[in-house]
GROMACS .gro file of C-alpha atoms in nm:
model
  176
    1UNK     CA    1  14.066   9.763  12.095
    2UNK     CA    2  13.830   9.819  11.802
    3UNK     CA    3  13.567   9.961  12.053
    4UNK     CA    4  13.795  10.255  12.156
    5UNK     CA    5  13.932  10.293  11.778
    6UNK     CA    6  13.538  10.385  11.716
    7UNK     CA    7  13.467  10.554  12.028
    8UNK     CA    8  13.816  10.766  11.992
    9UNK     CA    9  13.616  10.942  11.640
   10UNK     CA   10  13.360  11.105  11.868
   11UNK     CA   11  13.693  11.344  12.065
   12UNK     CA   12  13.581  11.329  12.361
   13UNK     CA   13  13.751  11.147  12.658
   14UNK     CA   14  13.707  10.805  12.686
   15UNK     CA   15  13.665  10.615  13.052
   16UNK     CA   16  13.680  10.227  13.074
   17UNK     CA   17  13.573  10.006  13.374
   18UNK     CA   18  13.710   9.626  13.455
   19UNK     CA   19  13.438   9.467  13.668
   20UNK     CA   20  13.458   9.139  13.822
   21UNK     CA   21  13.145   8.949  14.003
   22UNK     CA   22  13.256   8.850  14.323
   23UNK     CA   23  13.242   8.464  14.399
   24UNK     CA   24  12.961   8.538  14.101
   25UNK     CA   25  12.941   8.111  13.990
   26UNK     CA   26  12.861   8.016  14.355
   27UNK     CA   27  12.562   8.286  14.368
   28UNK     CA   28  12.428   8.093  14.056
   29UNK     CA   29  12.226   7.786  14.100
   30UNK     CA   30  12.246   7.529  13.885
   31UNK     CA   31  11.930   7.391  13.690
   32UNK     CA   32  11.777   7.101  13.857
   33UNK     CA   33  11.789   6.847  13.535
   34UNK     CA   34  12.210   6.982  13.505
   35UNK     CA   35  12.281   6.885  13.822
   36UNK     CA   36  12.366   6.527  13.791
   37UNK     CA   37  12.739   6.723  13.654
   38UNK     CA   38  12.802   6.827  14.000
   39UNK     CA   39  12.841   6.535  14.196
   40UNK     CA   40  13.239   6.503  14.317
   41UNK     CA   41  13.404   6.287  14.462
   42UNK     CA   42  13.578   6.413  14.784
   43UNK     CA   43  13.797   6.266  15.013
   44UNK     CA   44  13.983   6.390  15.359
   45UNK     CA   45  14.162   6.291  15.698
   46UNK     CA   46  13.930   6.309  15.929
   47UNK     CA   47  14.244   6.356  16.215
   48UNK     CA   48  14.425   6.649  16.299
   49UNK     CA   49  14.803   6.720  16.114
   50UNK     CA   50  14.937   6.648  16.476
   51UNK     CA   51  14.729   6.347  16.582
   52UNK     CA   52  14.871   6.040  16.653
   53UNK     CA   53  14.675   5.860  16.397
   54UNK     CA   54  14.709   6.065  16.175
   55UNK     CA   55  14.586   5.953  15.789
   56UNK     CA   56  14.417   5.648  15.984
   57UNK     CA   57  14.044   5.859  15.982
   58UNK     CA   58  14.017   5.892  15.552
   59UNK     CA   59  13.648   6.003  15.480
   60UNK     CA   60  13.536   5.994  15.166
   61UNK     CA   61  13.192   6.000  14.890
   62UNK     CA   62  13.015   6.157  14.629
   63UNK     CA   63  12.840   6.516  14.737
   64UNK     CA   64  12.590   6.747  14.518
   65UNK     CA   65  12.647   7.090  14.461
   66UNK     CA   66  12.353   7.280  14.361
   67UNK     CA   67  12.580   7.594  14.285
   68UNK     CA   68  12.775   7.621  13.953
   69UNK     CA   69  13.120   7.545  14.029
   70UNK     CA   70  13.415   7.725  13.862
   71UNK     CA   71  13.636   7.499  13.663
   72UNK     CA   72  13.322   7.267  13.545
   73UNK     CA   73  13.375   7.202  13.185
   74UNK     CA   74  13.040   7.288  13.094
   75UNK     CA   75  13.034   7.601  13.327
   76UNK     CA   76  13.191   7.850  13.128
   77UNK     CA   77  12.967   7.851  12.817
   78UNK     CA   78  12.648   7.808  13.028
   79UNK     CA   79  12.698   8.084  13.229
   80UNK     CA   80  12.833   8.335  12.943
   81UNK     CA   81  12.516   8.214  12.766
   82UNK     CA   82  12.291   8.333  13.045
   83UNK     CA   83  12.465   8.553  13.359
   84UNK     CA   84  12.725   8.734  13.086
   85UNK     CA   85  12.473   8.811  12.794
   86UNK     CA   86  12.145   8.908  13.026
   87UNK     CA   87  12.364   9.142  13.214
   88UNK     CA   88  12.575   9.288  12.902
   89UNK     CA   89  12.216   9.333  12.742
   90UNK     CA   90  12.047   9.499  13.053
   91UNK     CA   91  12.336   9.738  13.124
   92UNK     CA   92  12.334   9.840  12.761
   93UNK     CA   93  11.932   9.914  12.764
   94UNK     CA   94  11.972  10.081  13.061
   95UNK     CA   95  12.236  10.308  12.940
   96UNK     CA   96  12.015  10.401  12.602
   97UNK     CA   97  11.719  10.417  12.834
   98UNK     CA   98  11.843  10.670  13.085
   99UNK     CA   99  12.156  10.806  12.919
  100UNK     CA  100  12.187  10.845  12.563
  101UNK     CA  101  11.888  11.080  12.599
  102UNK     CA  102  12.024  11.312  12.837
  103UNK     CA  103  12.395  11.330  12.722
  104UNK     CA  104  12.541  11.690  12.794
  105UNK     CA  105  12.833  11.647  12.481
  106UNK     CA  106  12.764  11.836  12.170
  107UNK     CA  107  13.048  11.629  12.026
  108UNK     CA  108  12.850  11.331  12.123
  109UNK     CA  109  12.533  11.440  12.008
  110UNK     CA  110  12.650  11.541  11.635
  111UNK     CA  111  12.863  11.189  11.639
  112UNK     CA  112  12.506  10.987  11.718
  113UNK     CA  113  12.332  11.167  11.497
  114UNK     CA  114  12.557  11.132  11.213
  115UNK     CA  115  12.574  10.707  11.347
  116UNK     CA  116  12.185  10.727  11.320
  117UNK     CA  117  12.133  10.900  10.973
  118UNK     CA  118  12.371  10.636  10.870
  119UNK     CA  119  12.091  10.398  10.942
  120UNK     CA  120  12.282  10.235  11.249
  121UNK     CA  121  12.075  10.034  11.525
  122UNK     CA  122  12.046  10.219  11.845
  123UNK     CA  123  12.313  10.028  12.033
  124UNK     CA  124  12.572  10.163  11.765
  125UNK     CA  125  12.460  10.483  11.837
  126UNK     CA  126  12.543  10.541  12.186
  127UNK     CA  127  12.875  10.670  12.270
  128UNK     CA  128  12.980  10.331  12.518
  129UNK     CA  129  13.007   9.978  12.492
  130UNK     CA  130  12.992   9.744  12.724
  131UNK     CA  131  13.151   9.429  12.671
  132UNK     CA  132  13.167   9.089  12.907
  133UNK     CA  133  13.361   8.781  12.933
  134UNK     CA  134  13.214   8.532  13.192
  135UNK     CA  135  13.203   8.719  13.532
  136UNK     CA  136  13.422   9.046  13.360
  137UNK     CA  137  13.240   9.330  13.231
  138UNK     CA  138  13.440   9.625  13.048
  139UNK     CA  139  13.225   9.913  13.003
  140UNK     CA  140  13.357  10.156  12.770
  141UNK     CA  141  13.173  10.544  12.758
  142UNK     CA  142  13.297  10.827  12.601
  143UNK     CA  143  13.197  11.223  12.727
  144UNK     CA  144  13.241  11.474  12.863
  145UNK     CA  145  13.269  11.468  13.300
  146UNK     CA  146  12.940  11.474  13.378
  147UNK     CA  147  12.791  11.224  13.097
  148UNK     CA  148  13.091  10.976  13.213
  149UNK     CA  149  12.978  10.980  13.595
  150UNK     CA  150  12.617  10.972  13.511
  151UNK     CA  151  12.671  10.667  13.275
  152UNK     CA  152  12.903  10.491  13.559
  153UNK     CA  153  12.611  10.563  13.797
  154UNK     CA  154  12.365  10.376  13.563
  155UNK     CA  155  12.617  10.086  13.507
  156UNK     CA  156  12.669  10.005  13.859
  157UNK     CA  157  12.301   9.982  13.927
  158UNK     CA  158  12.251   9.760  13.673
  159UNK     CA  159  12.531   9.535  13.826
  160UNK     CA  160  12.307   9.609  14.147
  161UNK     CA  161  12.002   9.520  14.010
  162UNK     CA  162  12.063   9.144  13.966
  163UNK     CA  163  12.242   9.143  14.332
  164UNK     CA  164  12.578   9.002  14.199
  165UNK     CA  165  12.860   9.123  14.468
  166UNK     CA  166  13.120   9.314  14.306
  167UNK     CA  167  13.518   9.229  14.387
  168UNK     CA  168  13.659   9.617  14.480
  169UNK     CA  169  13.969   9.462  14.467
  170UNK     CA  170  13.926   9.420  14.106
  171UNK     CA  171  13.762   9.782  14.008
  172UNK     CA  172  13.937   9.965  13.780
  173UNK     CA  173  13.850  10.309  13.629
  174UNK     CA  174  14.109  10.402  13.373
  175UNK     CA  175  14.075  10.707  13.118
  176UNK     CA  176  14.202  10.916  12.846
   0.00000   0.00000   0.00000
């Protein structure tokens, strides 16, 4: 909320994004001296619901799963520490790099400039945020049309760069 209370001063429209890495924690492998956390325990009936001898066949035993696994206590902070930040971080450079150069918006322009004669760092500058939450990203960019589409561009091939797969079911443009 506070990122589109300080985006809102620049008056230009603002455009948010939800997006969600698809199946992202089993496209992560899991650091060869961490993986003694993934052994489980698994057990099944080795018959068929309509056999005869039925829950006579239980198989059981410990497995190792090299992929991070989603509900892993330790999971959550590891991957926010690495996947979450690295990407949040890249995306951002990326859109300073290649669009808070070229933006179009003379609202946006005076509004940066002001934000960097105030002695703000560059990041503060820009007219977006990006923000993350484990395998959730919520880019935030303010402009005019064309600065909004070029900086949604530039987000998604960040996302693309690292190769995460991202759920369409889950994309969601919304805007002011």
């Amino acid at each position: 909320a506070r990122s589109i209370q300080i985006l809102s001063s620049v008056g230009e429209p603002i455009t948010k994004w939800l997006v969600d890495l698809d199946k992202a924690y089993t496209q992560v492998r899991v650091q060869g001296n961490l993986t003694y956390r993934q052994f489980i325990y698994w057990t099944w009936n080795d018959s068929l619901p309509n056999d005869a001898h039925a829950n006579q066949c239980q198989q059981g035993g410990f497995y190792r799963d090299k992929r991070a696994q989603w509900g892993g206590k330790y999971i959550s902070s590891l991957f926010h520490r690495t996947i979450t930040t690295l990407v949040v971080k890249y995306a951002t450079k990326q859109l300073l790099e290649q669009w808070a150069t070229k933006n179009t918006s003379e609202k946006s322009k005076i509004w940066m400039r002001k934000r960097q004669d105030a002695g703000m760092a560059p990041h503060q500058c820009m007219p977006a945020i990006i923000g993350g939450f484990l395998d959730d990203f919520f880019p935030i960019v303010c402009g005019n049309a064309q600065d909004i589409a070029l900086a949604h561009r530039i987000v998604m091939q960040a996302f693309d760069y690292f190769g995460f797969t991202l759920s369409a079911s889950k994309l969601i443009a919304a805007g002011t």
